[in-house]
XYZ file of C-alpha atoms in Angstrom:
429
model
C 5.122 18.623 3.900
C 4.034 18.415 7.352
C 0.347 18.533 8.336
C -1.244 21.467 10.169
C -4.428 21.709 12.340
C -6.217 24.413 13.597
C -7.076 25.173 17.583
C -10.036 23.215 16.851
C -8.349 20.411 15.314
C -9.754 21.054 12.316
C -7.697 20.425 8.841
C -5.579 23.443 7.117
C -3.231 23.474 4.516
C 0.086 21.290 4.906
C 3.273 23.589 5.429
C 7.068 23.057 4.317
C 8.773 21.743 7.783
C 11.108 25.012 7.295
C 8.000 26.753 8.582
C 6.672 24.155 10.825
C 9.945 24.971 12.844
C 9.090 28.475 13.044
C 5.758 27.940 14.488
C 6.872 25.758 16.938
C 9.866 27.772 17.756
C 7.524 30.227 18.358
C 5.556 29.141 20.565
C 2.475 29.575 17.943
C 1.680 25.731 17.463
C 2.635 22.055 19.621
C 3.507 18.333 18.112
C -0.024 16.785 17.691
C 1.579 14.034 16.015
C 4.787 12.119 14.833
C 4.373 10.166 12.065
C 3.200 11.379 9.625
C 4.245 14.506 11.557
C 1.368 17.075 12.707
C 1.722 20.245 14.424
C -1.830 22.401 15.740
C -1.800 26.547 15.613
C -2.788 27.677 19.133
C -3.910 30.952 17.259
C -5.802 29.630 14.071
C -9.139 28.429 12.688
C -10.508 27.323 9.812
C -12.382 30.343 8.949
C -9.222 32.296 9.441
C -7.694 30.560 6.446
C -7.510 30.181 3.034
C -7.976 26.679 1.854
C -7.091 25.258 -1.681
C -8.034 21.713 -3.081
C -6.932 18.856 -2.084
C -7.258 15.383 -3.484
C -6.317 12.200 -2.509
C -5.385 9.914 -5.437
C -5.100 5.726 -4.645
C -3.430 3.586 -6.884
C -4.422 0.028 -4.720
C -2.044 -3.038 -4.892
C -1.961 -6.444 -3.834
C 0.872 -5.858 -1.397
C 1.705 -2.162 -1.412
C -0.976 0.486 -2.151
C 0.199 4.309 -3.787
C -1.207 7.323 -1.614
C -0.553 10.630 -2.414
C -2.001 13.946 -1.869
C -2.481 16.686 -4.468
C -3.108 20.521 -4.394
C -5.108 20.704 -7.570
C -4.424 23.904 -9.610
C -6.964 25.013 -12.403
C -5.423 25.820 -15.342
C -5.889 26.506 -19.646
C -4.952 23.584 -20.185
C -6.614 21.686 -17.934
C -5.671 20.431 -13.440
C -2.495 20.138 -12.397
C -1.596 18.182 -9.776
C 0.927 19.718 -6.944
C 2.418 16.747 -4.654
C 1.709 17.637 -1.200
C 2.640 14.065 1.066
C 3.458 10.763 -0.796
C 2.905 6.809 1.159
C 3.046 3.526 -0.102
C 0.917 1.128 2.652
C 1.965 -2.172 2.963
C -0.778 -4.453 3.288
C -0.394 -7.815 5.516
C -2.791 -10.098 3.689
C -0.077 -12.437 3.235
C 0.390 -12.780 6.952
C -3.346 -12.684 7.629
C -3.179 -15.908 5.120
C -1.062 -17.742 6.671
C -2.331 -17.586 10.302
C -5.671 -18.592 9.031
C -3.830 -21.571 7.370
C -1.554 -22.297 10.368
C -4.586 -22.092 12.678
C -7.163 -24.274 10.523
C -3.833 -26.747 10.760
C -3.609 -26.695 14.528
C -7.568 -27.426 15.049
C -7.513 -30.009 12.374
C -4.529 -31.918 14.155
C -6.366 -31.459 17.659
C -9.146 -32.992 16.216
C -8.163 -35.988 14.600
C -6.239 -36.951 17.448
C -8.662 -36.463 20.087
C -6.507 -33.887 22.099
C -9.316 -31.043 22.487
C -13.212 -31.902 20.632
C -13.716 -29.071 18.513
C -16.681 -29.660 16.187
C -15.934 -28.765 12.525
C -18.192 -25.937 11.468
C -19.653 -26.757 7.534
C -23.337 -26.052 7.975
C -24.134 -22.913 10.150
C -21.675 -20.548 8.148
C -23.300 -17.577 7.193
C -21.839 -15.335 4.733
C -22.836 -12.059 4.138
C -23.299 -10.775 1.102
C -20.074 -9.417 -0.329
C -18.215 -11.304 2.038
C -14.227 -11.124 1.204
C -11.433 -13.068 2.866
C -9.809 -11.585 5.388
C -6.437 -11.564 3.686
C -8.282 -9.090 1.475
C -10.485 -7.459 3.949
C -7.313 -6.517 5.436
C -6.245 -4.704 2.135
C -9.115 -2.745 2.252
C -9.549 -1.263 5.832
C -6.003 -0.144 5.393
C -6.853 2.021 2.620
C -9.939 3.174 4.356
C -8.132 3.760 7.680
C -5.882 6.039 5.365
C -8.518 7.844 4.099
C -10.268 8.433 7.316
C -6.925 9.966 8.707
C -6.079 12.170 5.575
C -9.805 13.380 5.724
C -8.695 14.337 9.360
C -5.572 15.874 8.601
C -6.155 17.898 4.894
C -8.817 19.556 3.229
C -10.095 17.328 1.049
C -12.243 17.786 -1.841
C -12.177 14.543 -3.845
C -10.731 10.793 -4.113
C -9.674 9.576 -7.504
C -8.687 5.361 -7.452
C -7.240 3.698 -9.892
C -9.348 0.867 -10.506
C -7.696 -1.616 -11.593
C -9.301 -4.129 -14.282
C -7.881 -6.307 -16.764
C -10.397 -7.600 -18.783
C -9.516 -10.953 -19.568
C -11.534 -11.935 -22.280
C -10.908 -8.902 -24.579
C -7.494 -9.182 -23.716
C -6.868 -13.344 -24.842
C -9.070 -12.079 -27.683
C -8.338 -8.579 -28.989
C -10.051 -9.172 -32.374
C -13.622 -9.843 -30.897
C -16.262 -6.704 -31.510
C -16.319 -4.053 -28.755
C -12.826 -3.344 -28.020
C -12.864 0.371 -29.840
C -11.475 1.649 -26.411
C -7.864 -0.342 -27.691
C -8.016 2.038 -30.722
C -8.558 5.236 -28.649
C -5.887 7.413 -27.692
C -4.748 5.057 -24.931
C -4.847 2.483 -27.642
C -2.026 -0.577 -26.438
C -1.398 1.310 -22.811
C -3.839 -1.516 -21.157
C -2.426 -4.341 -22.751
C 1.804 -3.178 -22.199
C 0.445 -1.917 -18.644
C -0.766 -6.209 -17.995
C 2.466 -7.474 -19.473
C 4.671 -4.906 -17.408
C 2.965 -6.279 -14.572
C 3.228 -10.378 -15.462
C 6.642 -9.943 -16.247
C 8.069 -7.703 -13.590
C 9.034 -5.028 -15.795
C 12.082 -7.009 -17.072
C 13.058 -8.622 -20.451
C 11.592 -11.840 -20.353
C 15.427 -13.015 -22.317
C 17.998 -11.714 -21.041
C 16.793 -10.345 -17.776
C 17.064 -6.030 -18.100
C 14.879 -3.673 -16.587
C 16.140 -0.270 -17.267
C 15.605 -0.115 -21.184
C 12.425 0.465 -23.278
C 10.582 -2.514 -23.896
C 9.130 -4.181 -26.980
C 6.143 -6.267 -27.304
C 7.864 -9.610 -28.619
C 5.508 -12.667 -29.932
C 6.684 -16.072 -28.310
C 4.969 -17.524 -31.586
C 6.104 -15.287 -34.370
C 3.407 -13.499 -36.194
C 5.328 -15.256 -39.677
C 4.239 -18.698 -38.372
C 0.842 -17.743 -37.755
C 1.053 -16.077 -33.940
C -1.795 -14.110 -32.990
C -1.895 -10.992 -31.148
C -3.410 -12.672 -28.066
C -1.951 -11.392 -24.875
C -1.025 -14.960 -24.149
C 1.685 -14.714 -26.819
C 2.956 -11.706 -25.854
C 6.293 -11.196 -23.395
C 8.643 -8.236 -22.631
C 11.827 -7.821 -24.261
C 14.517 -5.281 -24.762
C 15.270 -4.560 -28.674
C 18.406 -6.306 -28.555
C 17.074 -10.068 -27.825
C 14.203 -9.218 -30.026
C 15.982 -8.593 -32.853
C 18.217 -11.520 -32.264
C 14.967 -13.914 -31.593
C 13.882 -13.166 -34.910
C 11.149 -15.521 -36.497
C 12.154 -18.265 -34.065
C 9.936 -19.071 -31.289
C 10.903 -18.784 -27.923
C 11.714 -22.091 -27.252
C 14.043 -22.464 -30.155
C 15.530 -19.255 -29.379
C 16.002 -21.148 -25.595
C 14.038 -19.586 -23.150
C 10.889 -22.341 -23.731
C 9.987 -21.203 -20.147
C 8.533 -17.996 -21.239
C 5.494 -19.298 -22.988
C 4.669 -21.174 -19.817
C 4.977 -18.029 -17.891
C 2.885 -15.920 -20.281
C -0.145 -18.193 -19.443
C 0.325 -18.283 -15.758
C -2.533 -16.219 -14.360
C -1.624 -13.063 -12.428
C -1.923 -13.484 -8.762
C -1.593 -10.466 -7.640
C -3.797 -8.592 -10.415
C -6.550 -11.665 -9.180
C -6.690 -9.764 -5.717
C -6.680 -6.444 -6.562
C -9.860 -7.325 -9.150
C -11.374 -8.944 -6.695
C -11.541 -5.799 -4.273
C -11.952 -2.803 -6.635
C -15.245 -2.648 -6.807
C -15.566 -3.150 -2.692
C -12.635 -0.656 -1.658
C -14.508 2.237 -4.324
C -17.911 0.862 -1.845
C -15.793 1.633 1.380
C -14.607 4.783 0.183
C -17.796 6.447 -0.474
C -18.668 6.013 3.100
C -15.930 9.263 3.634
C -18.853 11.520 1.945
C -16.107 12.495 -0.875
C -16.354 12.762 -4.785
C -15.308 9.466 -5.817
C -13.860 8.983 -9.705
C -12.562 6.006 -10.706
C -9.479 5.083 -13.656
C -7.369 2.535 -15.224
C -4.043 1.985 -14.991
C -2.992 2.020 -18.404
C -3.918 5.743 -18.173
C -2.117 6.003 -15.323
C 0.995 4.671 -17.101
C 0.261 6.866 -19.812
C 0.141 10.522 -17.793
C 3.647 8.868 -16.186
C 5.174 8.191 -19.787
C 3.586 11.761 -20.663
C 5.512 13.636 -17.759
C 8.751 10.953 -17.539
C 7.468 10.431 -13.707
C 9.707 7.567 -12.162
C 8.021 3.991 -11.354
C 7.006 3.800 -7.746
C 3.888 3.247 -6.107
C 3.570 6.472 -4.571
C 4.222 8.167 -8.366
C 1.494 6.388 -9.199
C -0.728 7.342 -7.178
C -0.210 10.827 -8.345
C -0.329 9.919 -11.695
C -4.105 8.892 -11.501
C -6.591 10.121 -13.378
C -7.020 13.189 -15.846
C -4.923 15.660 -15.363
C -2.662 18.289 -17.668
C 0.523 18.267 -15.423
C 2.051 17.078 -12.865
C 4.601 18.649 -9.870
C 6.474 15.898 -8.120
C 8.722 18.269 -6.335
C 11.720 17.661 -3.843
C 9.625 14.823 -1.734
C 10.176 12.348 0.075
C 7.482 8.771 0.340
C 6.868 7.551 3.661
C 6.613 4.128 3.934
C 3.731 2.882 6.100
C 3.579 -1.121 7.041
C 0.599 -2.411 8.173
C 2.031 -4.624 11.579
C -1.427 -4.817 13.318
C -2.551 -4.337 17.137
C -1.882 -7.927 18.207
C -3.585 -11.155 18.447
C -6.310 -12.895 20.392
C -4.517 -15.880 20.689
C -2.537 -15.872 24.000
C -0.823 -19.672 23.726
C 2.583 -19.412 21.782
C 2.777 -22.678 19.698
C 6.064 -24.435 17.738
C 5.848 -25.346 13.969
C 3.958 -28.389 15.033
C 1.504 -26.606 16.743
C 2.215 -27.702 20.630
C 2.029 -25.130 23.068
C 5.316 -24.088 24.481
C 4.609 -20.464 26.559
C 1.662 -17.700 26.845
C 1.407 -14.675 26.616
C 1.072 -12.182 29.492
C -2.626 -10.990 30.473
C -1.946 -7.231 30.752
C -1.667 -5.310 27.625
C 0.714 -2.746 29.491
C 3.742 -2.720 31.528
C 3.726 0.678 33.158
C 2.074 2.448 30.774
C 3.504 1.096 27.855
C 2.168 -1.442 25.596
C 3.945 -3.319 22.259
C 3.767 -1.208 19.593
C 4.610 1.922 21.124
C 6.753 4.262 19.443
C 9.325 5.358 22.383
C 12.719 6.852 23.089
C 15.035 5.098 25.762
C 17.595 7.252 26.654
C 19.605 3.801 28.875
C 22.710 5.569 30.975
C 25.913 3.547 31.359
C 25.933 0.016 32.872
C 23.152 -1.524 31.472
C 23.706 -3.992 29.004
C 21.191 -1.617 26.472
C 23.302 1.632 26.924
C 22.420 4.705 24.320
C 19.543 6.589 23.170
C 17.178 4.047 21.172
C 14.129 5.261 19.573
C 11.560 3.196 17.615
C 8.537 0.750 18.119
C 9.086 -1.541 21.321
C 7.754 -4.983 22.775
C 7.051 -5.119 26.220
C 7.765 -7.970 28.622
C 6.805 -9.213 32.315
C 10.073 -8.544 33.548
C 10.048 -4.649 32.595
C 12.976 -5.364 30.055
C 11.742 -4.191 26.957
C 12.703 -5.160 23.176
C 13.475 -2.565 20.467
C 14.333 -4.415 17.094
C 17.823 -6.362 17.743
C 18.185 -4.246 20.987
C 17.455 -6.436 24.466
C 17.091 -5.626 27.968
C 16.030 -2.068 27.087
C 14.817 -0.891 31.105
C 11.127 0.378 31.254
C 12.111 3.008 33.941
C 13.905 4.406 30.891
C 11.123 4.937 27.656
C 9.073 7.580 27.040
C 6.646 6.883 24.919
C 6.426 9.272 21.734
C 3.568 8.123 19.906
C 0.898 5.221 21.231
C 0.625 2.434 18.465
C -1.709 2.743 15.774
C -0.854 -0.562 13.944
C 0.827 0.546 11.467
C 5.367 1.232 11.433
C 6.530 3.951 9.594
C 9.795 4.821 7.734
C 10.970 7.085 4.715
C 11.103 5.936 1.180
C 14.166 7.242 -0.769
C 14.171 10.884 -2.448
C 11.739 10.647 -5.239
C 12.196 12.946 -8.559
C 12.520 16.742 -8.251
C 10.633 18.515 -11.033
């Protein structure tokens, strides 16, 4: 669907880019934007229109969040959910990691041998209180940049987030008091929802991942197992009926019960932030409702919705039914808008080149999305189109593509920090 805005710039319903074509072929609405693409009526307003419900559902990761956007549709039976636009963000707390690392590395070798003083810092750190790393600071102000921009672009009406929680100490200990929410009617989803996640959605034995899965005990229930999520792995019903009453180490995977206490890493950072992304998202002045994921996997198994981030997103919350439709994700990585650091350094951390002062080379700065349209002769030649790096010398980078001529790129869309690409075809139904 492609985004529409009114004269004003104000939000409207999305439109089917069969119509989007129309309006602009008719000289009724102009490109405000190309990814995610965004036209604006020239004869429109907002009280001209009729607006339906929108919400935006989140299903946050550690590396790759779900977005997608739903026209909500009152029914008997209860909402159903229409997919309008479908995203998965990709975060860059993993990069922001390691820079921190590399760069704590570079001042700790400068200081111990005396190249540049820098004093280390221990006692006047101040940390504010609910102060997060910035690995998974990062995480967050990408969702909420999201949700800022949707809140520009569509009506919306509410956020639902999937808040993600695996209670750790009900789930190592399932026969303790106060777990009647495991005997509900999501009873086991939580539970199969945390081992699908430790184990990569694959059996544990022989390595499948397209096949239903079975909740196998690595110490058989026969030789007094328990029913402890830490003896608990995926398998298909083939290896589990060959494991039998052996454990899994005399079956020969003894690997698997050292996996299945391995803590999840992943799940660690997405706990860690639930409670502050639901804090930053209030700030949008939206209905905010919050769910688990195992009844998110649920309303998938319910409607035989694929496995994909975006699908996920959809899936969140309570809903009667869901329309996926003919839809394609956009993919949306999180690059950022540069560095303050101007010194390029090697692996050992010696300087070997700078960076230039000026941002732009006539007009155009790194990140740009452009078109370079290079005529014969030039070592670039053809029509290149994507996000480019700019250089001193006014020979520009695209990807693999060098010696691109500034003289030759128009720019398309300034940088936002963030690349974009499509996700393949997602189910029709």
């Amino acid at each position: 669907m492609v985004f529409v805005l009114d004269r004003y710039k104000k939000p409207l319903m999305p439109c089917t880019p069969r119509r989007a074509r129309l309006l602009l072929a008719r000289k009724r609405a102009v490109v405000h934007r190309l990814s995610p693409f965004t036209i604006r009526l020239k004869d429109r307003s907002v009280q001209q229109s009729t607006l339906q419900p929108v919400a935006l559902k989140i299903d946050p990761g550690a590396k790759t969040t779900g977005l997608a956007l739903a026209r909500v549709e009152e029914t008997s039976e209860g909402e159903v959910h229409h997919a309008l636009h479908l995203a998965e963000l990709s975060h860059r707390g993993e990069e922001v990691r390691d820079r921190l690392r590399k760069r704590a590395g570079y001042r700790r070798r400068r200081r111990s041998t005396n190249l540049r003083y820098r004093p280390a810092r221990f006692l006047n750190r101040r940390r504010a209180p609910g102060w997060l790393p910035p690995s998974l600071r990062s995480r967050i102000d990408n969702v909420l940049s999201w949700g800022r921009r949707y809140q520009r672009w569509v009506p919306l009406v509410r956020i639902a987030v999937e808040r993600v929680k695996f209670d750790t100490q009900l789930l190592q200990q399932p026969e303790i008091s106060g777990v009647e929410y495991q005997r509900g009617e999501l009873a086991g989803w939580e539970v199969r929802a945390y081992l699908l996640e430790k184990f990569g959605r694959r059996c544990v034995y022989c390595g499948r991942t397209d096949t239903p899965f079975e909740l196998d005990h690595i110490q058989p229930r026969s030789r007094g197992g328990s029913n402890r999520v830490s003896n608990l792995a995926l398998s298909c019903h083939t290896c589990n009926a060959a494991k039998g009453e052996r454990t899994a180490a005399e079956f020969g995977h003894p690997e698997v019960a050292a996996q299945a206490k391995q803590p999840l890493r992943d799940t660690a950072a997405v706990n860690a932030t639930r409670y502050a992304l639901c804090d930053e998202l209030r700030t949008l002045d939206l209905p905010l409702t919050t769910w688990s994921g195992g009844r998110t996997r649920w309303n998938r198994a319910r409607f035989s919705i694929p496995k994909t981030h975006a699908l996920d997103a959809l899936c969140v919350g309570e809903v009667a039914g869901v329309k996926v439709g003919a839809h394609q994700a956009l993919a949306i990585t999180a690059t950022g808008r540069g560095r303050y650091s101007r010194t390029n350094v090697d692996e050992s951390g010696f300087p070997v080149g700078s960076l230039m002062r000026r941002k732009q080379v006539l007009g155009i700065k790194t990140g740009d999305r452009v078109r370079a349209m290079v005529p014969e002769g030039f070592a670039a030649q053809g029509t290149h189109t994507g996000r480019i790096a700019v250089r001193a010398n006014k020979h520009f980078r695209m990807g693999k593509v060098q010696g691109i001529p500034a003289r030759f790129c128009r720019v398309l869309q300034l940088a936002d920090g963030y690349d974009y690409a499509v996700v393949a075809t997602t189910l029709q139904g």
